[in-house]
Coordinates of C-alpha atoms in Angstrom, one line a residue:
M1 CA -14.4 -5.2 -15.3
K2 CA -17.3 -4.7 -12.8
H3 CA -14.9 -5.7 -9.9
Y4 CA -12.5 -2.9 -10.7
S5 CA -12.4 0.8 -10.0
F6 CA -10.5 3.2 -12.3
E7 CA -8.2 6.1 -11.5
R8 CA -7.1 8.3 -14.5
I9 CA -3.5 9.5 -14.0
S10 CA -2.7 13.1 -15.0
Q11 CA 0.8 13.4 -13.4
L12 CA 3.4 13.5 -16.2
K13 CA 5.9 11.6 -14.1
K14 CA 3.6 8.6 -13.8
Q15 CA 2.5 8.8 -17.4
L16 CA 6.2 8.6 -18.5
Q17 CA 6.4 5.4 -16.4
G18 CA 3.7 3.9 -18.6
I19 CA 0.8 4.6 -16.2
D20 CA -2.3 6.3 -17.7
V21 CA -4.9 4.4 -15.6
I22 CA -4.7 2.5 -12.4
L23 CA -7.2 -0.4 -12.1
K24 CA -8.0 -1.4 -8.6
D25 CA -9.5 -4.8 -7.8
K26 CA -12.3 -4.1 -5.3
R27 CA -12.0 -7.7 -3.9
S28 CA -8.3 -7.9 -3.4
S29 CA -7.2 -4.3 -3.4
K30 CA -4.5 -5.2 -6.0
Q31 CA -3.5 -2.4 -8.4
F32 CA -2.7 -2.7 -12.0
Y33 CA -1.0 -0.1 -14.2
V34 CA -2.5 0.4 -17.7
D35 CA -0.8 2.3 -20.5
E36 CA -3.2 3.5 -23.1
K37 CA -2.1 3.2 -26.8
A38 CA -4.2 4.4 -29.7
Q39 CA -4.0 4.2 -33.5
L40 CA -4.6 7.9 -33.9
D41 CA -2.9 8.0 -37.3
Y42 CA -5.6 5.7 -38.6
I43 CA -8.9 7.4 -37.7
N44 CA -11.9 5.9 -39.5
E45 CA -9.9 2.8 -40.5
S46 CA -9.9 -0.7 -39.0
L47 CA -6.4 -2.2 -38.9
P48 CA -6.0 -5.8 -37.8
T49 CA -2.6 -5.1 -36.3
F50 CA -0.9 -3.0 -33.6
A51 CA 2.6 -1.5 -33.6
F52 CA 4.7 -2.2 -30.5
E53 CA 7.5 0.3 -30.3
L54 CA 11.0 -1.3 -30.0
F55 CA 13.2 1.7 -30.7
Y56 CA 13.0 5.3 -31.8
Q57 CA 15.4 8.2 -32.3
K58 CA 15.5 11.5 -30.3
N59 CA 18.1 14.1 -31.4
G60 CA 19.8 11.5 -33.5
V61 CA 20.3 9.0 -30.6
Q62 CA 18.5 5.6 -30.6
K63 CA 16.3 5.2 -27.5
Q64 CA 14.5 2.2 -26.1
G65 CA 10.9 1.9 -27.2
W66 CA 8.1 1.3 -24.7
L67 CA 7.6 -2.5 -25.1
F68 CA 10.9 -3.6 -23.5
D69 CA 11.6 -0.4 -21.5
A70 CA 12.5 -1.6 -18.0
S71 CA 11.7 1.8 -16.5
K72 CA 8.0 1.3 -17.5
K73 CA 5.8 0.0 -14.7
T74 CA 3.0 -1.1 -17.1
H75 CA 1.1 -4.3 -16.4
F76 CA -1.4 -4.0 -19.3
Y77 CA -1.7 -2.1 -22.5
A78 CA -5.2 -0.9 -23.5
L79 CA -5.0 -0.8 -27.3
A80 CA -7.5 1.5 -28.9
T81 CA -8.1 0.5 -32.5
S82 CA -10.8 1.0 -35.2
I83 CA -11.3 4.5 -33.9
Y84 CA -14.2 6.3 -35.7
S85 CA -15.0 10.0 -35.7
D86 CA -18.0 11.8 -37.3
E87 CA -16.4 15.2 -36.9
D88 CA -13.0 16.5 -35.9
D89 CA -12.0 15.6 -32.3
H90 CA -15.3 13.9 -31.7
F91 CA -14.8 10.1 -31.5
T92 CA -17.9 7.9 -31.8
S93 CA -16.5 4.4 -31.3
C94 CA -13.4 2.2 -31.0
N95 CA -12.3 -1.3 -30.1
I96 CA -10.2 -1.9 -27.0
T97 CA -7.9 -4.8 -26.7
I98 CA -6.2 -5.4 -23.3
V99 CA -2.7 -6.9 -23.6
N100 CA -0.8 -8.4 -20.6
R101 CA 2.6 -6.9 -21.1
E102 CA 4.5 -9.6 -19.1
K103 CA 2.8 -12.5 -20.9
L104 CA 3.5 -10.9 -24.3
I105 CA 7.2 -10.5 -23.4
Q106 CA 7.3 -14.1 -22.2
H107 CA 5.7 -15.3 -25.4
L108 CA 8.1 -13.4 -27.5
D109 CA 11.0 -14.9 -25.6
K110 CA 9.5 -18.4 -26.0
V111 CA 9.3 -18.0 -29.8
E112 CA 12.9 -16.7 -29.9
L113 CA 12.0 -13.0 -30.3
S114 CA 13.6 -11.8 -27.1
Q115 CA 14.7 -8.2 -26.7
K116 CA 18.3 -9.2 -27.4
H117 CA 17.4 -11.2 -30.5
L118 CA 15.3 -8.4 -31.9
E119 CA 18.1 -5.9 -31.2
K120 CA 20.5 -8.1 -33.2
I121 CA 18.1 -8.3 -36.1
I122 CA 17.6 -4.5 -36.0
S123 CA 21.3 -3.7 -35.8
K124 CA 21.9 -5.9 -38.9
N125 CA 19.4 -3.9 -40.9
P126 CA 20.3 -0.3 -40.3
I127 CA 19.1 1.1 -43.6
V128 CA 15.9 -0.8 -44.0
H129 CA 12.7 1.1 -44.5
G130 CA 9.4 -0.7 -44.4
K131 CA 8.4 -4.3 -43.6
L132 CA 10.9 -7.0 -42.6
N133 CA 9.6 -10.5 -42.2
L134 CA 10.8 -12.6 -39.3
E135 CA 11.2 -16.3 -39.6
Q136 CA 9.5 -16.8 -36.2
L137 CA 6.3 -15.1 -37.3
N138 CA 4.0 -15.7 -40.3
P139 CA 3.6 -12.1 -41.6
K140 CA 0.0 -12.9 -42.8
S141 CA -1.3 -14.3 -39.5
K142 CA 1.1 -13.2 -36.7
G143 CA 3.3 -10.2 -37.5
Y144 CA 6.6 -8.6 -38.7
L145 CA 9.0 -5.8 -38.0
F146 CA 8.4 -2.4 -39.5
F147 CA 11.1 0.3 -39.9
S148 CA 9.8 3.9 -40.4
T149 CA 13.3 5.3 -41.2
K150 CA 12.2 7.7 -44.0
N151 CA 8.7 9.0 -43.1
K152 CA 8.8 9.7 -39.4
A153 CA 11.1 12.1 -37.5
E154 CA 11.6 9.6 -34.6
K155 CA 12.4 6.8 -37.1
P156 CA 10.7 4.2 -35.0
V157 CA 11.2 0.4 -35.3
N158 CA 8.0 -1.4 -34.4
L159 CA 7.0 -5.0 -33.9
I160 CA 3.7 -5.2 -35.8
L161 CA 1.4 -7.9 -34.3
K162 CA -2.0 -9.1 -35.4
L163 CA -4.6 -8.5 -32.7
E164 CA -6.2 -11.9 -33.4
Y165 CA -2.8 -13.6 -32.9
L166 CA -2.5 -11.9 -29.5
I167 CA -5.9 -13.1 -28.5
K168 CA -5.2 -16.6 -29.8
I169 CA -2.0 -17.0 -27.8
G170 CA -3.7 -15.9 -24.6
V171 CA -1.9 -12.6 -24.0
A172 CA -4.8 -10.3 -24.9
K173 CA -8.6 -10.0 -24.6
R174 CA -10.9 -7.7 -26.6
L175 CA -13.3 -5.7 -24.4
V176 CA -16.8 -5.6 -25.8

């Protein structure tokens, strides 16, 4: 990352477009938009997975989640996991995994988990709560769907993917 400068974005309009940080390549002047995602519900825990939002509800209406949302300008996700805190609101460490959004979506399409296919699976399971295994993913080593229909107000449907799987298929890198 030594060849990049960083610009933190505070404008809500850009943040809603999936831009929390702009990375600028000092050599080529190319800009990359980064959306920061954090496992804030799991402080002082180390999960091997990350939840990619497919759908959620707002005022009883199903909305597009951030993974496939065409209005998002995100190039990369910066996934903050294994977040540790010694005292309230004072974080001491975390892991960061950078995921190339376009490569992830292309990989999902290649393994027959396109946006349309996932939408079909979700629409066929309207009352599911909890884990739903997918034939395309080994749930122990790759991932699965997770429906939070009873325990969260937004009732999100997430594609849970193993971080090591993302690294293995070449769509992610862990920053050290």
